[in-house]
JSON list of C-alpha atoms in Angstrom, two decimals:
[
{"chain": "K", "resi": 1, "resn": "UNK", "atom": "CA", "xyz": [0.00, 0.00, 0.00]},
{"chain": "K", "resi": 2, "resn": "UNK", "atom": "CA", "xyz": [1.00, 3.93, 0.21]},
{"chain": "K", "resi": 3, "resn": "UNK", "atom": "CA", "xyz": [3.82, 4.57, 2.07]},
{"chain": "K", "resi": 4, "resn": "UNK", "atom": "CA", "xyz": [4.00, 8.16, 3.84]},
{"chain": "K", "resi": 5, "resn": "UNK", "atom": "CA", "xyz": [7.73, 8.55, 4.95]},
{"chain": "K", "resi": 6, "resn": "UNK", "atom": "CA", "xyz": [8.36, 11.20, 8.04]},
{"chain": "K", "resi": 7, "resn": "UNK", "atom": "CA", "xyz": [11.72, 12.35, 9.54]},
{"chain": "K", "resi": 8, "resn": "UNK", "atom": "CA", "xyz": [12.89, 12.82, 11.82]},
{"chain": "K", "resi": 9, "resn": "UNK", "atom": "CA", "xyz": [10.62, 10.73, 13.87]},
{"chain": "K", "resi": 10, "resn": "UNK", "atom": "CA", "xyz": [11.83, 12.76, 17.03]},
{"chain": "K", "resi": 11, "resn": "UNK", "atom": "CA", "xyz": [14.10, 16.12, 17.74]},
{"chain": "K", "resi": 12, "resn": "UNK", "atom": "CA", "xyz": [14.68, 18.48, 20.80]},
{"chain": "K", "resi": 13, "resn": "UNK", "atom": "CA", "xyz": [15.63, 21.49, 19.70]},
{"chain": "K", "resi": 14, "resn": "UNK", "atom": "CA", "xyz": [16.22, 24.89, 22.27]},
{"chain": "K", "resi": 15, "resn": "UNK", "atom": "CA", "xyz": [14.43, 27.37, 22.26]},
{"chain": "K", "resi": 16, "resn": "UNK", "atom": "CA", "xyz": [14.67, 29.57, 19.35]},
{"chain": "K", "resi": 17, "resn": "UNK", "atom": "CA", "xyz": [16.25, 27.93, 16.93]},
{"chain": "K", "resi": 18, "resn": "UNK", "atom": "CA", "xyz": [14.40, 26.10, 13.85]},
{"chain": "K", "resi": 19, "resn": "UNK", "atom": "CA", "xyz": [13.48, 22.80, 12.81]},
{"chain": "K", "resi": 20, "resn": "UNK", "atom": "CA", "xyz": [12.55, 21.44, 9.65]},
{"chain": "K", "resi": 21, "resn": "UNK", "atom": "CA", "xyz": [10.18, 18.27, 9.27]},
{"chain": "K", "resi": 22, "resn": "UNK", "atom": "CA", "xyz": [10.07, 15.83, 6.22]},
{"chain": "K", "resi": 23, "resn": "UNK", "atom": "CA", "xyz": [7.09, 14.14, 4.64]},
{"chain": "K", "resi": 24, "resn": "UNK", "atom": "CA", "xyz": [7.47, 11.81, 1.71]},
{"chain": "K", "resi": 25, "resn": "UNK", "atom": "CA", "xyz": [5.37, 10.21, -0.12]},
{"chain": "K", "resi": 26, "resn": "UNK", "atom": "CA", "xyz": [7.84, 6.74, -0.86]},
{"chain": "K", "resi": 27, "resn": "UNK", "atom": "CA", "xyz": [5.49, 5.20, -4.08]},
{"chain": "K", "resi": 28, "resn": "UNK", "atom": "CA", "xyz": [2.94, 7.68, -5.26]},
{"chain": "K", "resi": 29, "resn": "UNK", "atom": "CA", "xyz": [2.97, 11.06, -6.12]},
{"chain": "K", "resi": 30, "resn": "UNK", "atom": "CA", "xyz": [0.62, 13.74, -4.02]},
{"chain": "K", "resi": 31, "resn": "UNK", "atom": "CA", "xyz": [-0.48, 16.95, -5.08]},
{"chain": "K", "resi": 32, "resn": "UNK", "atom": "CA", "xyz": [-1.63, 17.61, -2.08]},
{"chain": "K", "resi": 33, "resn": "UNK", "atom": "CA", "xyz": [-0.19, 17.03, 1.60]},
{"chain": "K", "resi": 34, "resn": "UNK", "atom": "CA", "xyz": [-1.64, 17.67, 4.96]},
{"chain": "K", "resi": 35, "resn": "UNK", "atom": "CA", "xyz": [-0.04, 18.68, 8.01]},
{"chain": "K", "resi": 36, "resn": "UNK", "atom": "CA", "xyz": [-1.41, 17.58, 11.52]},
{"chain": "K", "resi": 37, "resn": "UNK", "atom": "CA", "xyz": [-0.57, 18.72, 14.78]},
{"chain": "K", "resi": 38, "resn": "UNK", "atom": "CA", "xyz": [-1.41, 16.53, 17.95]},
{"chain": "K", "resi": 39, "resn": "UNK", "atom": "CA", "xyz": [-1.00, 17.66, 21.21]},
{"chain": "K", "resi": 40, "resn": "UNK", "atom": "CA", "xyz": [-0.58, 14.79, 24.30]},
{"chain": "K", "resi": 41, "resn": "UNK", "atom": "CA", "xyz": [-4.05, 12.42, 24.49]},
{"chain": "K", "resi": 42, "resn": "UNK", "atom": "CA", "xyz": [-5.71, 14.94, 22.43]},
{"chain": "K", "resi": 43, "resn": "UNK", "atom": "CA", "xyz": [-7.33, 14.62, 18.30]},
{"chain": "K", "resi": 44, "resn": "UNK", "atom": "CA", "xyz": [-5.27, 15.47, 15.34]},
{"chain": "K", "resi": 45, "resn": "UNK", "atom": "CA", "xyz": [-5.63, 19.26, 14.29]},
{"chain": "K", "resi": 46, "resn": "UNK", "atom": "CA", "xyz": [-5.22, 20.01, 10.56]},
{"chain": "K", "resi": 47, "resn": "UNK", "atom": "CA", "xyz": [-2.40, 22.72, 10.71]},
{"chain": "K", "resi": 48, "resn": "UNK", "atom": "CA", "xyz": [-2.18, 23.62, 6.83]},
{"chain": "K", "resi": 49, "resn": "UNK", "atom": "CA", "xyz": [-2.74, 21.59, 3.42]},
{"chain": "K", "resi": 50, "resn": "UNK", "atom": "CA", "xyz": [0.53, 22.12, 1.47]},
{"chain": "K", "resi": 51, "resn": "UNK", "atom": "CA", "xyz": [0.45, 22.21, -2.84]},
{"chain": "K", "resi": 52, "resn": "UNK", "atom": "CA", "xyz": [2.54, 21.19, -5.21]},
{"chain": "K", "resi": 53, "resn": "UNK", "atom": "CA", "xyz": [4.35, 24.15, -6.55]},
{"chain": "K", "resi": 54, "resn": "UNK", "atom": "CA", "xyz": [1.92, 26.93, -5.03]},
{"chain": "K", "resi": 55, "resn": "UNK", "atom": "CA", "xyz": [2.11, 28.42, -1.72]},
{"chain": "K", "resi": 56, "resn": "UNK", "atom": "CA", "xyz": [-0.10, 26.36, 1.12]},
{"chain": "K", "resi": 57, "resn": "UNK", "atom": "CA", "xyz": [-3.15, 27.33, 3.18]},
{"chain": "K", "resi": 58, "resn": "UNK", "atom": "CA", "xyz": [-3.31, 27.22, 6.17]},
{"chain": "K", "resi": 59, "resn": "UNK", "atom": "CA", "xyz": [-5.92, 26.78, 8.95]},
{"chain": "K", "resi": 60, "resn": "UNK", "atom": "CA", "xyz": [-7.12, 29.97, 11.20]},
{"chain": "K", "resi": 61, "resn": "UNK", "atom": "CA", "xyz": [-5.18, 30.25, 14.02]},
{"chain": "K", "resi": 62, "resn": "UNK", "atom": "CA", "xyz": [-2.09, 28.99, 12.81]},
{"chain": "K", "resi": 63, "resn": "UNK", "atom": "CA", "xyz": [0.49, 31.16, 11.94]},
{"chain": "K", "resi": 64, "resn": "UNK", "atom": "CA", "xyz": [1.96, 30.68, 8.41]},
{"chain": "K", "resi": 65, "resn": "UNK", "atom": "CA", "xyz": [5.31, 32.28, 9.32]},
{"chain": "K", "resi": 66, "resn": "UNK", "atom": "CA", "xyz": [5.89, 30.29, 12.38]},
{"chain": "K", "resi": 67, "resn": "UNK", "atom": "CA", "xyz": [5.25, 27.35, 10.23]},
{"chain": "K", "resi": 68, "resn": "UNK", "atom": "CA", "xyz": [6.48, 27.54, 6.82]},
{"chain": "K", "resi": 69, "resn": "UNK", "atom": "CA", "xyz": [5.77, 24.80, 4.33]},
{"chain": "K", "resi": 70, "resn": "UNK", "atom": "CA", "xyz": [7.25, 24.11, 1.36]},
{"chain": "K", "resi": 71, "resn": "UNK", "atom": "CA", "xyz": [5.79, 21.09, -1.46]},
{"chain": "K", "resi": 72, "resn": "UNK", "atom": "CA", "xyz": [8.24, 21.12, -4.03]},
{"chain": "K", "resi": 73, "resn": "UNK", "atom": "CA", "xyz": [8.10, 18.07, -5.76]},
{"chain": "K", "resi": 74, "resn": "UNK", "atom": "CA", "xyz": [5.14, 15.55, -5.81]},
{"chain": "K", "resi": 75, "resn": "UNK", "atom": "CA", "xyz": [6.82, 13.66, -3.63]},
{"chain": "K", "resi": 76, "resn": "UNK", "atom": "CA", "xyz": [8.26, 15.90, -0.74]},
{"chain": "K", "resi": 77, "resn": "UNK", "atom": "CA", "xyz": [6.88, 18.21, 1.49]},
{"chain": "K", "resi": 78, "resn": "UNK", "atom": "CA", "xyz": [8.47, 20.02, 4.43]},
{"chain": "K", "resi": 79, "resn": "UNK", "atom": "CA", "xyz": [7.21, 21.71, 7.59]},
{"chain": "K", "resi": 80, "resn": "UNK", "atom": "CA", "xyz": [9.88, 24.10, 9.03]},
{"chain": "K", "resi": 81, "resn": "UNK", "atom": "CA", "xyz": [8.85, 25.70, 12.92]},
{"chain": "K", "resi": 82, "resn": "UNK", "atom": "CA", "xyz": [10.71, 28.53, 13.26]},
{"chain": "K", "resi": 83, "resn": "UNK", "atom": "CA", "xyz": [12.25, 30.19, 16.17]},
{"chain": "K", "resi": 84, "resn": "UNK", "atom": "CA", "xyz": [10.60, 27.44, 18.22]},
{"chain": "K", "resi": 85, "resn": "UNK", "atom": "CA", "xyz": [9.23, 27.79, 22.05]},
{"chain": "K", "resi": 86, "resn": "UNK", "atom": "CA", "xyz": [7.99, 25.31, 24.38]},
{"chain": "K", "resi": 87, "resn": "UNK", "atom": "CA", "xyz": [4.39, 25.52, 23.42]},
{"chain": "K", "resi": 88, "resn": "UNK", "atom": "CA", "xyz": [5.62, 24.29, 20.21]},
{"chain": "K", "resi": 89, "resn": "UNK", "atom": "CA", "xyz": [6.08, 21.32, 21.51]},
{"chain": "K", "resi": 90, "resn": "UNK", "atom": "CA", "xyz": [3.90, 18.49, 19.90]},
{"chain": "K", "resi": 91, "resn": "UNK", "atom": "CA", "xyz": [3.80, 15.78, 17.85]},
{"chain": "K", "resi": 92, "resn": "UNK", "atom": "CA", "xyz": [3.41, 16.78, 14.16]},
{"chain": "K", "resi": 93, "resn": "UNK", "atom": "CA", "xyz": [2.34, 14.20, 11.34]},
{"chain": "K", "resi": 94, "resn": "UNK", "atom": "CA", "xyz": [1.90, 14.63, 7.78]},
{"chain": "K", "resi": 95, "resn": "UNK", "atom": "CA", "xyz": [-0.45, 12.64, 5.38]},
{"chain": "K", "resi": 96, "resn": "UNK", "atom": "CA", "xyz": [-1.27, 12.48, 1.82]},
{"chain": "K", "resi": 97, "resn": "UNK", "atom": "CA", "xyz": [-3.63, 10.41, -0.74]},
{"chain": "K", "resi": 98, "resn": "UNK", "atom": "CA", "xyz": [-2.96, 8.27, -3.18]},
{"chain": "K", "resi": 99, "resn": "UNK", "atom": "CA", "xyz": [-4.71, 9.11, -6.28]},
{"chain": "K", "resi": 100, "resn": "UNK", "atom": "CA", "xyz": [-4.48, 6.04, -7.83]},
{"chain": "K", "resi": 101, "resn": "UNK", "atom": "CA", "xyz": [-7.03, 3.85, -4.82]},
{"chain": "K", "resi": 102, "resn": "UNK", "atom": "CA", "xyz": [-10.07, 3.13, -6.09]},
{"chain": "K", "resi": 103, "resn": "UNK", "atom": "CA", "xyz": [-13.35, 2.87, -4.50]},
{"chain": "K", "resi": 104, "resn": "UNK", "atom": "CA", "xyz": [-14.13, 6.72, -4.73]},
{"chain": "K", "resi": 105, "resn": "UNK", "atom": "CA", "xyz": [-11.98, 9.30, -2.07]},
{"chain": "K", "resi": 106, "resn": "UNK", "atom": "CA", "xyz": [-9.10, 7.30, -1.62]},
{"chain": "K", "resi": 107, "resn": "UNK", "atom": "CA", "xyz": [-7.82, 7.49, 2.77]},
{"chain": "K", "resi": 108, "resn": "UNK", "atom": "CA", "xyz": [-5.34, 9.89, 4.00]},
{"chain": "K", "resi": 109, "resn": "UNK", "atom": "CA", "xyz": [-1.87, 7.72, 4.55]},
{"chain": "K", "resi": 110, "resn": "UNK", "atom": "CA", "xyz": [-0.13, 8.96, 7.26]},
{"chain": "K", "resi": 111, "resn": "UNK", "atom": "CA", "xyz": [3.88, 9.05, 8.23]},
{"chain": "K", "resi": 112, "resn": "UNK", "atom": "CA", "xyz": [4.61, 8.18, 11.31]},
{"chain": "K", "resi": 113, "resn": "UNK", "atom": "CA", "xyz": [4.96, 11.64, 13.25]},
{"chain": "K", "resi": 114, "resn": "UNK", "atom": "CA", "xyz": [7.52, 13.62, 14.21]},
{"chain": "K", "resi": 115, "resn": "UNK", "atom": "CA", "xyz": [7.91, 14.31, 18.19]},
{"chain": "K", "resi": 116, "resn": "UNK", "atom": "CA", "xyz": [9.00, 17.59, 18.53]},
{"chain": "K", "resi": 117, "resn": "UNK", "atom": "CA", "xyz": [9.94, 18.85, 22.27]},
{"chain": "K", "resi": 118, "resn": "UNK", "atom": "CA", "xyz": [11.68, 22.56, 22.71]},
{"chain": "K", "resi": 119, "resn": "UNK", "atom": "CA", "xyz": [13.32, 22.85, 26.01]},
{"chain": "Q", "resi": 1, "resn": "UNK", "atom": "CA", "xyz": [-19.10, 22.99, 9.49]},
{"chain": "Q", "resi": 2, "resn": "UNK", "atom": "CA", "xyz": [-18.27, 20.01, 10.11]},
{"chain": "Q", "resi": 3, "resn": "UNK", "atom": "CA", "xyz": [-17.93, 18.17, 13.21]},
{"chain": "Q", "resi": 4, "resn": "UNK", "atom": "CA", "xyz": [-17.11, 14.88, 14.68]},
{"chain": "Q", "resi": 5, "resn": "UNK", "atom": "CA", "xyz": [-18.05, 13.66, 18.50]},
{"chain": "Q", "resi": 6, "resn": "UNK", "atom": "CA", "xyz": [-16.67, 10.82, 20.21]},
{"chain": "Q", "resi": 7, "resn": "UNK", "atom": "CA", "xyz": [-18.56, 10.97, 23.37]},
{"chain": "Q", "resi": 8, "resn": "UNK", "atom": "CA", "xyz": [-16.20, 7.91, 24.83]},
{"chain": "Q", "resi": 9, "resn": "UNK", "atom": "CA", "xyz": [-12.96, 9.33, 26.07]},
{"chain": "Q", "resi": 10, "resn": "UNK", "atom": "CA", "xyz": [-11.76, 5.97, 27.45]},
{"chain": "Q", "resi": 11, "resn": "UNK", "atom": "CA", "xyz": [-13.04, 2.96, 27.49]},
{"chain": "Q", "resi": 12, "resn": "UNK", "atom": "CA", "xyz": [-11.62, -0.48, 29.28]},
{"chain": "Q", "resi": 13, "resn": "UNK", "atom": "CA", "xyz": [-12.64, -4.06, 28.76]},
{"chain": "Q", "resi": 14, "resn": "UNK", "atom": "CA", "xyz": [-11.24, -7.36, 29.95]},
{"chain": "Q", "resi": 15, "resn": "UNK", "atom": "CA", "xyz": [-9.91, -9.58, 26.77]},
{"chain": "Q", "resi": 16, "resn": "UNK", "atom": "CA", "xyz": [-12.98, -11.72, 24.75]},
{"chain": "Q", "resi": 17, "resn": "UNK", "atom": "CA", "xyz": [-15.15, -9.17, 25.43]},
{"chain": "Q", "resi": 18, "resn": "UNK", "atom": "CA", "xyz": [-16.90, -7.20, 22.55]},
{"chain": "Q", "resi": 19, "resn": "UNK", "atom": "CA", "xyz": [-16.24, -3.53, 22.87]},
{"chain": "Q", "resi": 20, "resn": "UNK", "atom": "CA", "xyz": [-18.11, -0.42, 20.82]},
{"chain": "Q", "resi": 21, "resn": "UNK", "atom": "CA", "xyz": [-17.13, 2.71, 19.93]},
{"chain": "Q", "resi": 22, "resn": "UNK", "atom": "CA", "xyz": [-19.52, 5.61, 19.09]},
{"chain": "Q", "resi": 23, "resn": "UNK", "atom": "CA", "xyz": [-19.27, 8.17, 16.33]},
{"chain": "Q", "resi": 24, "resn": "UNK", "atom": "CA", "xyz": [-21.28, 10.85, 15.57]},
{"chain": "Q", "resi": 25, "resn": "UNK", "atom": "CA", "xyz": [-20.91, 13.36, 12.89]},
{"chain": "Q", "resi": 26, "resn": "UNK", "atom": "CA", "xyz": [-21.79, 16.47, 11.86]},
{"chain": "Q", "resi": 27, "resn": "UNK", "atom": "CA", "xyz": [-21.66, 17.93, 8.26]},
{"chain": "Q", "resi": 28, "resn": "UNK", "atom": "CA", "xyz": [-24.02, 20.09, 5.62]},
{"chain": "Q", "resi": 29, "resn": "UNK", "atom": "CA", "xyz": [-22.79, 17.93, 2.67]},
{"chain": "Q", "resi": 30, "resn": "UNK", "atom": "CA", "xyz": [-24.90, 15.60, 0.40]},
{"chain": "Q", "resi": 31, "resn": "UNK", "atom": "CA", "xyz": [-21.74, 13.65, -0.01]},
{"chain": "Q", "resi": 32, "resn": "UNK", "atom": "CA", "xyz": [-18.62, 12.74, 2.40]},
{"chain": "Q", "resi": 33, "resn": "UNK", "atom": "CA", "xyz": [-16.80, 9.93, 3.67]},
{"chain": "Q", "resi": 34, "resn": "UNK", "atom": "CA", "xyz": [-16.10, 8.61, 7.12]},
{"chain": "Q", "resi": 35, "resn": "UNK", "atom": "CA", "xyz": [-13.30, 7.01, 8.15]},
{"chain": "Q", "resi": 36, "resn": "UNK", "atom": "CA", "xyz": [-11.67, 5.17, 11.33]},
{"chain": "Q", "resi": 37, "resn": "UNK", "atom": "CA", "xyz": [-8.23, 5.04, 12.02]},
{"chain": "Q", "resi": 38, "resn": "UNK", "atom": "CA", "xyz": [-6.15, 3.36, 14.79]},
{"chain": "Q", "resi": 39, "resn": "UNK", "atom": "CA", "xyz": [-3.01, 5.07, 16.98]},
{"chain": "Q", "resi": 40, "resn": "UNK", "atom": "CA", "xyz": [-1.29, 2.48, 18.28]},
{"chain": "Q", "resi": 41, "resn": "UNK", "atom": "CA", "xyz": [0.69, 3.46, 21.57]},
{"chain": "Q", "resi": 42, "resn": "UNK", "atom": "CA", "xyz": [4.00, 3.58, 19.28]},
{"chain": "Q", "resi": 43, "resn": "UNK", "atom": "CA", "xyz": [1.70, 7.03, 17.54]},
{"chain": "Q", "resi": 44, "resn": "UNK", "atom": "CA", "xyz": [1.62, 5.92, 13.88]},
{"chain": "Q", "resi": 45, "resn": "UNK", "atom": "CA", "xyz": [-2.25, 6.34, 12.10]},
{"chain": "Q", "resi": 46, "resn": "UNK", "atom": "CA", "xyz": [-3.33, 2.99, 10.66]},
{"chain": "Q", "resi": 47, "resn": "UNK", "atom": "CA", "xyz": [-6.15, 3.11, 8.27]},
{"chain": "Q", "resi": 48, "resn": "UNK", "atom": "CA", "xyz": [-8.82, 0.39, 8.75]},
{"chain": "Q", "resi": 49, "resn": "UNK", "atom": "CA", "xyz": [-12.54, 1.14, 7.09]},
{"chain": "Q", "resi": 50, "resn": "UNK", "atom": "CA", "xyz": [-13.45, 4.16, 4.69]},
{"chain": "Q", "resi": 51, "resn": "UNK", "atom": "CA", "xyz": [-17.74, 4.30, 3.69]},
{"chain": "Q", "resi": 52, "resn": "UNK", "atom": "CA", "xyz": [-19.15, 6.93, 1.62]},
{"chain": "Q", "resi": 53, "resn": "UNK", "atom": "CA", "xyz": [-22.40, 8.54, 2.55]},
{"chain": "Q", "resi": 54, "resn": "UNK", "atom": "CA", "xyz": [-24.53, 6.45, 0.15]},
{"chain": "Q", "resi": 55, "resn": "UNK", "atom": "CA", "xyz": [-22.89, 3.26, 1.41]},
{"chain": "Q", "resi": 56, "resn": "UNK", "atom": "CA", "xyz": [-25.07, 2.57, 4.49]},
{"chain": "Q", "resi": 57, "resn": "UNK", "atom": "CA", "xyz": [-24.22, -1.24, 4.20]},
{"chain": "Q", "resi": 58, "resn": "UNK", "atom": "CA", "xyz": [-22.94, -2.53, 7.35]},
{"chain": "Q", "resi": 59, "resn": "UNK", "atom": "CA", "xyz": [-19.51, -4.34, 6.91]},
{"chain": "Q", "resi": 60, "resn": "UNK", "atom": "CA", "xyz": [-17.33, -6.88, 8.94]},
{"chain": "Q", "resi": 61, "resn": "UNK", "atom": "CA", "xyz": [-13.57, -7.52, 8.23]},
{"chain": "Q", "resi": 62, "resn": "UNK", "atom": "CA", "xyz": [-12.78, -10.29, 11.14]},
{"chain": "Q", "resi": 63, "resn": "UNK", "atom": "CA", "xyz": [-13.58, -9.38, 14.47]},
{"chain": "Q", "resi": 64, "resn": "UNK", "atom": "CA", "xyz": [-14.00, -5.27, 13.16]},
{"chain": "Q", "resi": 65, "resn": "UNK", "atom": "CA", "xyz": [-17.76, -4.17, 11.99]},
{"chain": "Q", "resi": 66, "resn": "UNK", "atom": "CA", "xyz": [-18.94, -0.57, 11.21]},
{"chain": "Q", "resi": 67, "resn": "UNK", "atom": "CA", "xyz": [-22.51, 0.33, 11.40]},
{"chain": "Q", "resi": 68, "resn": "UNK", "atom": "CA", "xyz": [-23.45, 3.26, 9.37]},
{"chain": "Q", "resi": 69, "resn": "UNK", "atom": "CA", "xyz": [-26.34, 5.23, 10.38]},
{"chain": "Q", "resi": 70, "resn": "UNK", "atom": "CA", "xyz": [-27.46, 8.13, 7.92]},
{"chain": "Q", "resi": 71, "resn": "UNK", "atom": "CA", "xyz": [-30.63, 8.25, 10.06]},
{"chain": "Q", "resi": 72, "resn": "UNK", "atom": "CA", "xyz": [-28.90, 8.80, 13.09]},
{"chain": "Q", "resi": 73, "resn": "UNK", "atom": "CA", "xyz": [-25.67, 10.55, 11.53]},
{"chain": "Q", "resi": 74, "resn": "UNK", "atom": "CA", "xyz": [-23.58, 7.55, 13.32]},
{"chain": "Q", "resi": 75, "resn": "UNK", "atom": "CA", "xyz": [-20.77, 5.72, 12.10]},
{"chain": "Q", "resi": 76, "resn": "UNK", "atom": "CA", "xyz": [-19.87, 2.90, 14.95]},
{"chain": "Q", "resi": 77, "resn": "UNK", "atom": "CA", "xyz": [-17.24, 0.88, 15.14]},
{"chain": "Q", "resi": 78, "resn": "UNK", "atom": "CA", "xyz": [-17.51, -2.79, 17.03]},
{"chain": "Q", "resi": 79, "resn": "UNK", "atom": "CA", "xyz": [-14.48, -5.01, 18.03]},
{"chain": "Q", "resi": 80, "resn": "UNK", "atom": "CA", "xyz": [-15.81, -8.32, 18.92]},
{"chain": "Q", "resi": 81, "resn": "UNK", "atom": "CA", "xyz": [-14.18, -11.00, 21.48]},
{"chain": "Q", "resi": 82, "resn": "UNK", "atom": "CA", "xyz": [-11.11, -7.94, 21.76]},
{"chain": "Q", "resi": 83, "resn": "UNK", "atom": "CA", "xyz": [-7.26, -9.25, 22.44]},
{"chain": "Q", "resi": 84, "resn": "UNK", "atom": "CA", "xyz": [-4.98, -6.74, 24.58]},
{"chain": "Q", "resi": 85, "resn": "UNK", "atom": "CA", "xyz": [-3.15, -5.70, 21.12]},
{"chain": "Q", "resi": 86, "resn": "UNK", "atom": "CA", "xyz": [-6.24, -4.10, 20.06]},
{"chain": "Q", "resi": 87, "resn": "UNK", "atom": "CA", "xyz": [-5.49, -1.46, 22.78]},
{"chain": "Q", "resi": 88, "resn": "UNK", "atom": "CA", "xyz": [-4.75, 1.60, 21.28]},
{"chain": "Q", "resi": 89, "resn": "UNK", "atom": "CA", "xyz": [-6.47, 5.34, 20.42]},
{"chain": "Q", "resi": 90, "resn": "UNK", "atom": "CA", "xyz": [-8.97, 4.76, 18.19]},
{"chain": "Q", "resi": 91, "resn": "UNK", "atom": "CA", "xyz": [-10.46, 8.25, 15.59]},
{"chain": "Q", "resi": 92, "resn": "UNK", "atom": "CA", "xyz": [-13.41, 8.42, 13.83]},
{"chain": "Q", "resi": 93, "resn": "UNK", "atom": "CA", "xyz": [-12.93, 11.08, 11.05]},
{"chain": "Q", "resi": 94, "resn": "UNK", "atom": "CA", "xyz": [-15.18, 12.47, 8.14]},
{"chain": "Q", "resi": 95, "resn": "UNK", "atom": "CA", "xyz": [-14.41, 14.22, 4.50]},
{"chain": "Q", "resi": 96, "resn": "UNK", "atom": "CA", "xyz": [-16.10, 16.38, 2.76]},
{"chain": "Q", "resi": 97, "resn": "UNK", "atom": "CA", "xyz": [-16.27, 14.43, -0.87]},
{"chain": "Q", "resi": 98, "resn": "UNK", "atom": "CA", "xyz": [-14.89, 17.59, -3.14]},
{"chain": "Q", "resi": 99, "resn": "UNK", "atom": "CA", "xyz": [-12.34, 20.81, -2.38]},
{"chain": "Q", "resi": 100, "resn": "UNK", "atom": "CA", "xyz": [-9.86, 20.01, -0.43]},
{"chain": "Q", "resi": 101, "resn": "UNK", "atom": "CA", "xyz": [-11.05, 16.94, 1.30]},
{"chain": "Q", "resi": 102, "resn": "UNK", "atom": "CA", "xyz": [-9.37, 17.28, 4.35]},
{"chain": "Q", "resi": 103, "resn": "UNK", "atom": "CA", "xyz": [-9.61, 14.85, 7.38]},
{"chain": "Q", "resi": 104, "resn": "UNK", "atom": "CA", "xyz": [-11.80, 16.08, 10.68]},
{"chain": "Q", "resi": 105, "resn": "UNK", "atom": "CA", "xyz": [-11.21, 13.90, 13.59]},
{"chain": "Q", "resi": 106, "resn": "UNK", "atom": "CA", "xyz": [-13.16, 13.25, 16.79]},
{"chain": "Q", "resi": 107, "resn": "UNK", "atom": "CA", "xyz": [-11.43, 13.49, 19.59]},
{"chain": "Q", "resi": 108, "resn": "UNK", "atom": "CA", "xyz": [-10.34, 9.59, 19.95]},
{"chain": "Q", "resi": 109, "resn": "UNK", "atom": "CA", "xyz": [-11.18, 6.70, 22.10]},
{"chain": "Q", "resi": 110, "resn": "UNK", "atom": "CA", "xyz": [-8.77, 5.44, 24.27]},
{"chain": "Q", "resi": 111, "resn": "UNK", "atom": "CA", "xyz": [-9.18, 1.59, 24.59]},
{"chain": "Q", "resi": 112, "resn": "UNK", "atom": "CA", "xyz": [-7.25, -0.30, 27.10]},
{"chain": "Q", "resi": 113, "resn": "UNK", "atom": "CA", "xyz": [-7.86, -4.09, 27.01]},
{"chain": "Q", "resi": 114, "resn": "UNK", "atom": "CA", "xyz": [-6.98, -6.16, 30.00]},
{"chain": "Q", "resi": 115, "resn": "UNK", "atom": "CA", "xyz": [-5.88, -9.27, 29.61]}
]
């Protein structure tokens, strides 16, 4: 099946320095990407959906130059958190479709997270 | 807007017994998609059942069944005669069908199986 590659899958980084997240997609291509954020024993929050070659959009309340996202290639998408602080602190995963599933809207595959903890 | 409630924050059974977990969504769309996915401890999302909104035919893959509800806007998930490695956070999530298609989640199940 899809395979959504993420790395790292966990950094500490201090505080105010950046840190940039990968999200592959390892045998499809995606137009499209999503970007999750998931704080401890809480749901998934969509942070921003990132495009292929055009700039990404983002969900209210997120800041777009805290977290800057680049797609590109069909294949690679990257979340950079800049000038990190504690309450940046989560546990970020990206996901992406694979247009070629059948059976109508094909699921979101998802990498396996990236733990990020600012100190 | 769309919206999906898991009223079951945590749930905890002893192993062989059958175990369900509620969904209930919220959208103004003719057409979407729900979905549930599994977070094992170790955090990765693992797919298991996707049903559109004219699907309403129950399904069963082993010891997993959904039961789709339009009536009720419910989308249930059953785990019958559970083993401890089913223990894990469990999301409901709905999709629009068009735009940007997007996942919402609920706010996950937590279910602890005891052996």
């Amino acid at each position: 099946g899809a395979v959504v590659s993420q790395h790292p899958s966990w950094v500490i980084c201090k505080s105010g320095t950046s840190v940039k997240i990968e999200c592959r997609s390892l045998d499809f291509q995606a137009t499209t990407m999503f970007w999750y954020r998931q704080f401890p024993k809480q749901s998934l929050m969509l942070m921003a959906t990132s495009n292929e070659g055009s700039k990404a959009t983002y969900e209210q309340g997120v800041e777009k130059d805290k977290f800057l996202i680049n797609h590109a290639s069909l294949t690679l998408s990257t979340l950079t958190v800049t000038s990190a602080h504690p309450e940046d602190s989560s546990f970020y995963i990206c996901s992406a479709r694979d247009g070629r599933e059948g059976g109508g809207l094909s699921p979101l595959h998802f990498g396996n997270g990236t733990r990020l903890t600012v100190t | 807007a769309q919206k999906v409630t898991q009223a079951q924050t945590e749930i905890s059974v002893v192993e062989k017994e059958d175990v369900t977990l509620d969904c209930v969504y919220e959208t103004r769309d003719t057409t979407y998609y729900l979905f549930w996915y599994k977070q094992p401890p170790s955090g990765e999302l693992v797919f298991l059942i996707r049903r559109n909104s004219f699907d309403e035919q129950n399904e069963i893959s082993g010891r997993y069944s959904w039961n789709f509800q339009k009536s009720t806007s419910s989308f249930n998930f059953t785990i019958t005669a559970s083993q401890v490695v089913d223990s894990a956070v469990y999301f409901c999530a709905l999709s629009e069908a068009a735009g940007r298609r997007a996942l919402t989640f609920g706010s996950g199940t937590r279910l602890q199986v005891q052996p």
